[in-house]
Short mmCIF file of C-alpha atoms and ligand atoms in Angstrom, two decimals:
data_model
loop_
_atom_site.label_atom_id
_atom_site.label_comp_id
_atom_site.label_asym_id
_atom_site.label_seq_id
_atom_site.Cartn_x
_atom_site.Cartn_y
_atom_site.Cartn_z
CA UNK A 103 -20.36 -43.51 175.37
CA UNK A 104 -22.95 -40.74 175.22
CA UNK A 105 -24.89 -38.91 172.56
CA UNK A 106 -23.46 -35.39 172.50
CA UNK A 107 -25.84 -32.40 172.43
CA UNK A 108 -27.12 -31.26 169.04
CA UNK A 109 -25.31 -28.30 167.48
CA UNK A 110 -27.72 -25.44 166.78
CA UNK A 111 -25.08 -24.04 164.38
CA UNK A 112 -25.41 -27.16 162.19
CA UNK A 113 -29.18 -26.86 162.27
CA UNK A 114 -29.00 -23.15 161.42
CA UNK A 115 -26.57 -23.69 158.52
CA UNK A 116 -28.62 -26.41 156.83
CA UNK A 117 -31.94 -24.58 157.33
CA UNK A 118 -30.52 -21.34 155.97
CA UNK A 119 -28.98 -23.10 152.95
CA UNK A 120 -32.29 -24.93 152.33
CA UNK A 121 -34.03 -21.57 152.42
CA UNK A 122 -32.02 -20.36 149.40
CA UNK A 123 -34.03 -22.79 147.25
CA UNK A 124 -37.01 -20.49 147.07
CA UNK A 125 -39.20 -19.21 144.22
CA UNK A 126 -40.46 -16.12 146.05
CA UNK A 127 -37.72 -14.93 148.42
CA UNK A 128 -39.31 -11.46 148.73
CA UNK A 129 -42.25 -13.06 150.53
CA UNK A 130 -40.83 -15.62 152.91
CA UNK A 131 -40.37 -19.11 151.50
CA UNK A 132 -42.16 -20.75 148.58
CA UNK A 133 -40.92 -24.18 147.52
CA UNK A 134 -43.66 -26.04 145.70
CA UNK A 135 -43.41 -29.74 144.90
CA UNK A 136 -41.13 -30.58 141.94
CA UNK A 137 -40.62 -26.97 140.92
CA UNK A 138 -36.98 -26.09 140.18
CA UNK A 139 -36.25 -24.81 143.73
CA UNK A 140 -37.73 -27.94 145.29
CA UNK A 141 -35.79 -30.26 142.98
CA UNK A 142 -32.59 -28.33 143.83
CA UNK A 143 -33.45 -28.49 147.54
CA UNK A 144 -33.86 -32.27 147.24
CA UNK A 145 -30.41 -32.54 145.65
CA UNK A 146 -28.90 -30.41 148.43
CA UNK A 147 -30.52 -32.32 151.27
CA UNK A 148 -29.42 -35.65 149.76
CA UNK A 149 -25.84 -34.32 149.66
CA UNK A 150 -26.10 -33.31 153.32
CA UNK A 151 -27.42 -36.79 154.17
CA UNK A 152 -24.54 -38.47 152.31
CA UNK A 153 -22.02 -36.10 153.98
CA UNK A 154 -23.33 -37.44 157.30
CA UNK A 155 -22.67 -41.03 156.28
CA UNK A 156 -26.27 -41.94 155.45
CA UNK A 157 -27.10 -44.23 152.53
CA UNK A 158 -29.67 -42.43 150.35
CA UNK A 159 -32.41 -43.83 148.10
CA UNK A 160 -35.76 -42.62 146.71
CA UNK A 161 -39.00 -44.41 145.89
CA UNK A 162 -41.22 -43.86 142.84
CA UNK A 163 -43.03 -40.86 144.29
CA UNK A 164 -39.83 -39.19 145.46
CA UNK A 165 -39.89 -40.08 149.16
CA UNK A 166 -36.22 -39.84 150.19
CA UNK A 167 -34.81 -42.45 152.63
CA UNK A 168 -31.41 -41.83 154.27
CA UNK A 169 -30.26 -44.83 156.29
CA UNK A 170 -27.91 -45.06 159.25
CA UNK A 171 -27.29 -48.78 159.24
CA UNK A 172 -27.79 -50.71 162.50
CA UNK A 173 -26.12 -53.92 163.68
CA UNK A 174 -29.22 -55.89 162.63
CA UNK A 175 -30.35 -54.24 159.38
CA UNK A 176 -33.01 -56.88 158.68
CA UNK A 177 -35.13 -55.73 161.63
CA UNK A 178 -37.95 -53.24 160.88
CA UNK A 179 -36.29 -49.80 161.02
CA UNK A 180 -36.96 -46.73 163.13
CA UNK A 181 -37.93 -43.64 161.14
CA UNK A 182 -37.75 -39.90 161.61
CA UNK A 183 -38.19 -37.06 159.12
CA UNK A 184 -40.70 -34.60 157.69
CA UNK A 185 -41.15 -32.54 154.48
CA UNK A 186 -39.30 -29.77 152.59
CA UNK A 187 -42.12 -28.51 150.37
CA UNK A 188 -44.08 -25.46 151.51
CA UNK A 189 -47.34 -23.57 151.11
CA UNK A 190 -47.15 -20.28 149.19
CA UNK A 191 -45.45 -17.36 151.02
CA UNK A 192 -44.53 -19.68 153.90
CA UNK A 193 -41.89 -19.70 156.57
CA UNK A 194 -38.58 -21.60 156.59
CA UNK A 195 -39.27 -24.08 159.41
CA UNK A 196 -42.55 -25.92 158.64
CA UNK A 197 -41.32 -29.40 157.74
CA UNK A 198 -37.68 -28.44 157.22
CA UNK A 199 -37.04 -28.33 160.99
CA UNK A 200 -37.96 -32.03 161.23
CA UNK A 201 -35.78 -33.08 158.30
CA UNK A 202 -32.76 -31.18 159.59
CA UNK A 203 -33.31 -32.41 163.16
CA UNK A 204 -33.41 -35.96 161.76
CA UNK A 205 -30.10 -35.51 159.95
CA UNK A 206 -28.50 -33.97 163.06
CA UNK A 207 -29.89 -36.73 165.31
CA UNK A 208 -28.48 -39.39 162.95
CA UNK A 209 -25.11 -37.61 162.97
CA UNK A 210 -25.06 -37.54 166.79
CA UNK A 211 -25.98 -41.22 167.06
CA UNK A 212 -23.35 -42.20 164.49
CA UNK A 213 -20.67 -40.14 166.26
CA UNK A 214 -21.61 -41.58 169.65
CA UNK A 215 -20.62 -45.03 168.36
CA UNK A 216 -23.34 -46.47 170.61
CA UNK A 217 -24.46 -49.69 168.89
CA UNK A 218 -28.04 -49.68 167.66
CA UNK A 219 -29.79 -52.76 166.34
CA UNK A 220 -32.31 -51.31 163.95
CA UNK A 221 -31.55 -49.08 160.98
CA UNK A 222 -32.45 -45.46 161.65
CA UNK A 223 -33.88 -43.82 158.56
CA UNK A 224 -34.30 -40.09 157.98
CA UNK A 225 -37.17 -39.54 155.55
CA UNK A 226 -38.15 -36.61 153.36
CA UNK A 227 -41.80 -37.23 152.56
CA UNK A 228 -42.94 -36.02 149.16
CA UNK A 229 -45.41 -33.12 149.13
CA UNK A 230 -46.88 -32.90 152.61
CA UNK A 231 -48.52 -29.67 151.49
CA UNK A 232 -51.52 -29.73 149.10
CA UNK A 233 -50.10 -26.64 147.32
CA UNK A 234 -49.52 -28.07 143.83
CA UNK A 235 -51.95 -30.97 143.45
CA UNK A 236 -54.62 -30.03 146.02
CA UNK A 237 -54.15 -33.21 148.06
CA UNK A 238 -51.89 -33.31 151.12
CA UNK A 239 -49.29 -35.87 152.22
CA UNK A 240 -48.85 -37.44 148.76
CA UNK A 241 -45.68 -39.38 149.63
CA UNK A 242 -46.83 -40.65 153.02
CA UNK A 243 -50.36 -41.26 151.68
CA UNK A 244 -48.86 -43.51 149.00
CA UNK A 245 -46.74 -45.26 151.69
CA UNK A 246 -49.97 -45.96 153.60
CA UNK A 247 -51.52 -47.40 150.43
CA UNK A 248 -54.01 -44.55 150.07
CA UNK A 249 -52.69 -43.16 146.78
CA UNK A 250 -52.60 -45.37 143.70
CA UNK A 251 -50.86 -44.78 140.37
CA UNK A 252 -54.35 -44.34 138.85
CA UNK A 253 -55.02 -41.51 141.30
CA UNK A 254 -51.56 -40.03 140.57
CA UNK A 255 -52.58 -39.93 136.88
CA UNK A 256 -55.81 -38.08 137.79
CA UNK A 257 -54.30 -35.54 140.22
CA UNK A 258 -53.67 -32.40 138.13
CA UNK A 259 -51.96 -29.09 138.91
CA UNK A 260 -53.29 -25.70 137.69
CA UNK A 261 -51.43 -26.12 134.37
CA UNK A 262 -53.13 -29.51 133.81
CA UNK A 263 -49.99 -31.59 134.49
CA UNK A 264 -50.74 -34.83 136.32
CA UNK A 265 -48.61 -35.95 139.25
CA UNK A 266 -47.77 -39.09 137.27
CA UNK A 267 -46.54 -37.05 134.26
CA UNK A 268 -44.44 -34.80 136.48
CA UNK A 269 -42.89 -37.81 138.24
CA UNK A 270 -42.13 -39.49 134.89
CA UNK A 271 -40.62 -36.27 133.57
CA UNK A 272 -38.25 -36.24 136.52
CA UNK A 273 -37.18 -39.80 135.85
CA UNK A 274 -39.10 -41.63 138.58
CA UNK A 275 -39.90 -45.23 137.68
CA UNK A 276 -43.69 -45.53 137.82
CA UNK A 277 -43.54 -49.27 137.13
CA UNK A 278 -42.48 -49.54 140.80
CA UNK A 279 -45.29 -47.29 142.11
CA UNK A 280 -46.92 -50.27 143.83
CA UNK A 281 -43.72 -50.86 145.82
CA UNK A 282 -44.12 -47.54 147.67
CA UNK A 283 -46.59 -48.83 150.25
CA UNK A 284 -45.69 -50.43 153.58
CA UNK A 285 -47.52 -53.12 155.56
CA UNK A 286 -48.04 -52.94 159.32
CA UNK A 287 -44.95 -54.30 161.05
CA UNK A 288 -42.51 -53.22 158.34
CA UNK A 289 -41.58 -50.08 160.25
CA UNK A 290 -40.93 -50.41 163.98
CA UNK A 291 -41.57 -46.77 165.00
CA UNK A 292 -41.61 -43.28 163.50
CA UNK A 293 -40.91 -40.05 165.40
CA UNK A 294 -41.32 -36.69 163.64
CA UNK A 295 -40.02 -33.40 165.00
CA UNK A 296 -42.08 -30.43 163.83
CA UNK A 297 -42.69 -26.79 164.75
CA UNK A 298 -45.92 -26.44 166.74
CA UNK A 299 -47.56 -23.94 164.36
CA UNK A 300 -49.58 -22.64 167.28
CA UNK A 301 -48.89 -20.69 170.49
CA UNK A 302 -49.48 -23.25 173.25
CA UNK A 303 -45.82 -24.02 174.08
CA UNK A 304 -44.81 -20.36 173.93
CA UNK A 305 -47.75 -19.37 176.20
CA UNK A 306 -46.67 -22.06 178.68
CA UNK A 307 -42.99 -21.11 178.36
CA UNK A 308 -42.11 -24.71 177.49
CA UNK A 309 -39.51 -25.85 174.94
CA UNK A 310 -40.97 -29.27 174.06
CA UNK A 311 -44.39 -30.64 173.14
CA UNK A 312 -45.16 -34.35 172.82
CA UNK A 313 -48.09 -34.89 170.48
CA UNK A 314 -50.62 -37.48 171.64
CA UNK A 315 -53.19 -36.90 168.87
CA UNK A 316 -53.02 -35.40 165.38
CA UNK A 317 -56.37 -33.88 164.36
CA UNK A 318 -57.86 -35.37 161.21
CA UNK A 319 -58.40 -32.86 158.35
CA UNK A 320 -61.26 -32.89 155.89
CA UNK A 321 -60.87 -30.85 152.72
CA UNK A 322 -63.99 -30.04 150.71
CA UNK A 323 -64.19 -28.19 147.38
CA UNK A 324 -67.46 -26.27 147.17
CA UNK A 325 -68.91 -24.83 143.97
CA UNK A 326 -71.79 -22.33 144.02
CA UNK A 327 -73.64 -21.67 140.75
CA UNK A 328 -75.80 -18.51 140.78
CA UNK A 329 -76.59 -16.03 138.01
CA UNK A 330 -74.01 -13.63 136.63
CA UNK A 331 -75.65 -10.26 136.17
CA UNK A 332 -75.26 -6.50 136.31
CA UNK A 333 -74.24 -5.06 139.70
CA UNK A 334 -76.33 -1.96 139.09
CA UNK A 335 -79.28 -2.97 136.99
CA UNK A 336 -80.31 -6.11 138.90
CA UNK A 337 -82.79 -5.44 141.75
CA UNK A 338 -81.73 -7.01 145.07
CA UNK A 339 -84.72 -9.41 145.13
CA UNK A 340 -83.82 -10.83 141.72
CA UNK A 341 -80.19 -11.66 142.44
CA UNK A 342 -78.56 -15.09 142.67
CA UNK A 343 -75.22 -13.90 143.95
CA UNK A 344 -72.79 -16.84 144.11
CA UNK A 345 -70.18 -14.99 146.19
CA UNK A 346 -72.67 -13.92 148.87
CA UNK A 347 -73.92 -17.52 149.11
CA UNK A 348 -70.27 -18.58 149.55
CA UNK A 349 -69.90 -15.93 152.26
CA UNK A 350 -72.90 -17.28 154.17
CA UNK A 351 -71.39 -20.77 154.05
CA UNK A 352 -68.02 -19.46 155.27
CA UNK A 353 -69.61 -17.66 158.22
CA UNK A 354 -71.78 -20.69 158.99
CA UNK A 355 -68.78 -23.03 159.13
CA UNK A 356 -67.01 -20.60 161.45
CA UNK A 357 -70.08 -20.45 163.72
CA UNK A 358 -70.41 -24.26 163.81
CA UNK A 359 -66.70 -24.64 164.66
CA UNK A 360 -66.87 -22.03 167.41
CA UNK A 361 -69.87 -23.66 169.10
CA UNK A 362 -68.55 -27.21 168.72
CA UNK A 363 -68.49 -29.55 171.73
CA UNK A 364 -64.85 -30.37 170.91
CA UNK A 365 -62.10 -27.88 171.86
CA UNK A 366 -60.13 -29.02 168.80
CA UNK A 367 -62.68 -28.21 166.09
CA UNK A 368 -61.24 -25.73 163.59
CA UNK A 369 -62.44 -24.63 160.16
CA UNK A 370 -61.69 -22.04 157.54
CA UNK A 371 -62.06 -21.03 153.91
CA UNK A 372 -58.58 -20.43 152.53
CA UNK A 373 -58.98 -20.49 148.78
CA UNK A 374 -61.70 -18.67 146.82
CA UNK A 375 -62.10 -18.41 143.04
CA UNK A 376 -64.79 -15.88 142.10
CA UNK A 377 -66.09 -15.89 138.51
CA UNK A 378 -65.90 -13.49 136.70
CA UNK A 379 -64.23 -11.63 139.63
CA UNK A 380 -65.18 -8.15 138.39
CA UNK A 381 -66.17 -5.21 140.59
CA UNK A 382 -69.40 -4.41 138.73
CA UNK A 383 -70.60 -7.94 138.05
CA UNK A 384 -72.66 -10.15 140.35
CA UNK A 385 -70.68 -13.39 140.47
CA UNK A 386 -72.29 -16.31 138.71
CA UNK A 387 -69.89 -18.96 140.02
CA UNK A 388 -67.66 -19.34 143.06
CA UNK A 389 -65.36 -22.27 143.83
CA UNK A 390 -63.85 -22.38 147.30
CA UNK A 391 -62.14 -24.69 149.80
CA UNK A 392 -63.39 -25.76 153.22
CA UNK A 393 -60.73 -26.99 155.64
CA UNK A 394 -62.37 -28.63 158.69
CA UNK A 395 -60.39 -30.48 161.37
CA UNK A 396 -60.92 -32.16 164.69
CA UNK A 397 -59.34 -34.64 167.04
CA UNK A 398 -62.82 -36.22 167.25
CA UNK A 399 -64.02 -37.76 163.97
CA UNK A 400 -67.70 -38.01 165.04
CA UNK A 401 -67.87 -34.34 166.06
CA UNK A 402 -66.24 -33.30 162.76
CA UNK A 403 -68.78 -35.27 160.77
CA UNK A 404 -71.73 -33.95 162.73
CA UNK A 405 -70.55 -30.45 161.82
CA UNK A 406 -70.20 -31.41 158.14
CA UNK A 407 -73.74 -32.85 158.10
CA UNK A 408 -75.12 -29.66 159.69
CA UNK A 409 -73.28 -27.63 157.08
CA UNK A 410 -74.71 -29.71 154.25
CA UNK A 411 -78.24 -29.19 155.64
CA UNK A 412 -77.53 -25.46 155.69
CA UNK A 413 -76.42 -25.46 152.04
CA UNK A 414 -79.69 -27.18 151.06
CA UNK A 415 -81.64 -24.32 152.66
CA UNK A 416 -79.38 -21.80 150.97
CA UNK A 417 -80.07 -23.31 147.56
CA UNK A 418 -83.75 -22.57 148.11
CA UNK A 419 -83.42 -19.15 149.74
CA UNK A 420 -80.89 -17.82 147.22
CA UNK A 421 -81.91 -19.76 144.10
CA UNK A 422 -78.41 -21.13 143.63
CA UNK A 423 -77.00 -24.63 143.09
CA UNK A 424 -74.31 -25.85 145.47
CA UNK A 425 -72.02 -28.80 144.77
CA UNK A 426 -69.68 -30.22 147.46
CA UNK A 427 -66.74 -32.48 146.53
CA UNK A 428 -64.76 -34.25 149.26
CA UNK A 429 -61.01 -34.19 148.52
CA UNK A 430 -59.86 -35.98 151.66
CA UNK A 431 -61.44 -36.99 154.94
CA UNK A 432 -58.68 -38.18 157.28
CA UNK A 433 -59.12 -39.76 160.67
CA UNK A 434 -57.40 -38.30 163.73
CA UNK A 435 -54.19 -40.21 164.50
CA UNK A 436 -53.26 -41.36 168.00
CA UNK A 437 -49.58 -41.48 168.97
CA UNK A 438 -48.18 -44.75 170.30
CA UNK A 439 -48.11 -44.91 174.12
CA UNK A 440 -44.71 -46.68 174.20
CA UNK A 441 -43.06 -44.00 172.06
CA UNK A 442 -44.70 -41.25 174.12
CA UNK A 443 -43.34 -42.88 177.28
CA UNK A 444 -39.82 -43.05 175.76
CA UNK A 445 -39.95 -39.38 174.77
CA UNK A 446 -41.31 -38.37 178.18
CA UNK A 447 -38.48 -40.28 179.88
CA UNK A 448 -35.93 -38.57 177.62
CA UNK A 449 -37.30 -35.19 178.69
CA UNK A 450 -37.23 -36.18 182.37
CA UNK A 451 -33.67 -37.55 182.13
CA UNK A 452 -32.55 -34.31 180.48
CA UNK A 453 -34.57 -32.17 182.86
CA UNK A 454 -36.51 -30.61 180.03
CA UNK A 455 -40.12 -29.64 180.76
CA UNK A 456 -42.68 -30.69 178.20
CA UNK A 457 -46.40 -30.64 177.49
CA UNK A 458 -48.52 -33.43 175.98
CA UNK A 459 -50.82 -31.97 173.38
CA UNK A 460 -53.01 -32.27 170.30
CA UNK A 461 -51.70 -31.17 166.92
CA UNK A 462 -54.27 -29.05 165.07
CA UNK A 463 -52.00 -29.17 162.03
CA UNK A 464 -51.78 -32.43 160.09
CA UNK A 465 -48.40 -34.02 159.32
CA UNK A 466 -46.99 -36.97 157.42
CA UNK A 467 -47.07 -38.82 160.74
CA UNK A 468 -50.87 -38.86 160.31
CA UNK A 469 -50.41 -41.16 157.30
CA UNK A 470 -47.40 -43.07 158.66
CA UNK A 471 -49.56 -43.83 161.68
CA UNK A 472 -51.73 -46.03 159.43
CA UNK A 473 -48.93 -48.61 159.19
CA UNK A 474 -46.49 -47.84 162.02
CA UNK A 475 -46.54 -46.64 165.64
CA UNK A 476 -45.87 -42.88 165.62
CA UNK A 477 -45.32 -39.92 167.90
CA UNK A 478 -44.23 -36.31 167.37
CA UNK A 479 -41.99 -33.82 169.12
CA UNK A 480 -43.08 -30.18 168.89
CA UNK A 481 -40.80 -27.18 169.25
CA UNK A 482 -42.26 -23.70 169.88
CA UNK A 483 -43.43 -21.32 167.15
CA UNK A 484 -42.79 -17.65 167.92
CA UNK A 485 -46.14 -15.88 168.44
CA UNK A 486 -47.77 -19.10 167.24
CA UNK A 487 -47.26 -17.98 163.64
CA UNK A 488 -46.89 -20.46 160.76
CA UNK A 489 -47.75 -20.70 157.04
CA UNK A 490 -46.48 -17.13 157.07
CA UNK A 491 -43.11 -15.49 156.27
CA UNK A 492 -42.87 -14.43 159.92
CA UNK A 493 -42.75 -18.09 161.04
CA UNK A 494 -39.84 -18.47 163.48
CA UNK A 495 -38.43 -21.11 165.81
CA UNK A 496 -35.21 -20.58 167.75
CA UNK A 497 -32.38 -22.82 166.56
CA UNK A 498 -31.63 -23.64 170.20
CA UNK A 499 -35.18 -24.94 170.61
CA UNK A 500 -34.77 -27.15 167.54
CA UNK A 501 -31.46 -28.36 168.99
CA UNK A 502 -33.19 -29.21 172.28
CA UNK A 503 -35.90 -31.08 170.38
CA UNK A 504 -33.15 -32.87 168.44
CA UNK A 505 -31.58 -34.06 171.68
CA UNK A 506 -34.90 -35.66 172.67
CA UNK A 507 -35.29 -37.06 169.16
CA UNK A 508 -31.79 -38.60 169.09
CA UNK A 509 -32.30 -40.16 172.52
CA UNK A 510 -35.71 -41.52 171.55
CA UNK A 511 -34.51 -42.93 168.21
CA UNK A 512 -31.55 -44.64 169.89
CA UNK A 513 -33.78 -46.24 172.52
CA UNK A 514 -36.32 -47.35 169.93
CA UNK A 515 -33.64 -48.79 167.66
CA UNK A 516 -32.49 -51.00 170.54
CA UNK A 517 -36.03 -51.90 171.62
O1 HGY B 653 -52.15 -27.76 156.86
C1 HGY B 653 -51.45 -28.37 157.66
O2 HGY B 653 -51.89 -28.73 158.72
C2 HGY B 653 -50.02 -28.68 157.33
O3 HGY B 653 -49.20 -27.67 157.84
N1 HGY B 653 -49.80 -28.79 155.93
MN1 MN B 654 -47.68 -26.81 156.59
MN1 MN B 655 -45.65 -29.33 158.09
#
């Protein structure tokens, strides 16, 4: 009895069908949490899971669990999976590759008829992206016990809908919200396949990455309050230009990241809201995001402290007021050595070269790692592009990653 190789045609078909659930098909893929395309995509993926003999259920925040029952279903299960929601104008692989690889791996294991003790569960985590409610990893964060129903009532989208209201409107039972979280020991192991979203594997010509650390992201919302005034009539020395203060902060955070002692420090400003956003008006208010990440928590926080000192000086030099709100401040997540060893052995047995690496991107595994041993399999991103319509990963590479995933899940479920 062997596990047959994954079929890239299966992977291609499901990914391409998933990609039809898209609210902006002219610009890559946009599938925002609980919008009509995402709800339809959820229905489709659940059908695919059932077609492959998996037993499907959802929890109160919409995490989807598809179970391939083992011979000893009372043992803590082995998990795989990822997300199907996207950022705006995204690609079609970020998250989806891991969900589809999980379904294909479960199909291969089932067809192999090799007995496995533990249940193997393919998970679709709700809202890994912060696109709609500004906070990432909502489903896995709730699983880790870091998102309460109270917080779900406070999290609002741009239209003022709370996550709790949206969930209720879709029929989720919020009286069971407290049942979402897991304790340590309730899940034996979790392995997520994901596209690399960087260019390391491609530059090394390698098909597989094994993630040993997931960098911890910090998201800050910064508001600068200056003085709205006339772009022509206001002398330069009398201006309190909120956007130019924001620009100084953006360039400062880039400088601090570039000179950091850690090779994994990254930072950017991705979202800017200028008020009143008019060509001949000096902005009086700017609200913008700071996304700062590192595999080293201390180094990240030293940078954030330096940045805060800088904003204090800026308040004085520019006569503005600066407010900084922390949205999330996640720790880096270490992969489990035992799972890494299993995945490395799978690669060696299949003669597939691999590279152990840090993930600059965060993933649901970052949250799952709070209550279960985790590891991740990376497959290459063409030109290192992601969060972009040009995102591409060869189906054969996803199939190769699925072979490692299936082998690893099978070994873990009999561990
Ligand atoms: O931003 C991230 O790291 C993830 O792709 N959402
Ligand atoms: Mn993403
Ligand atoms: Mn992702």
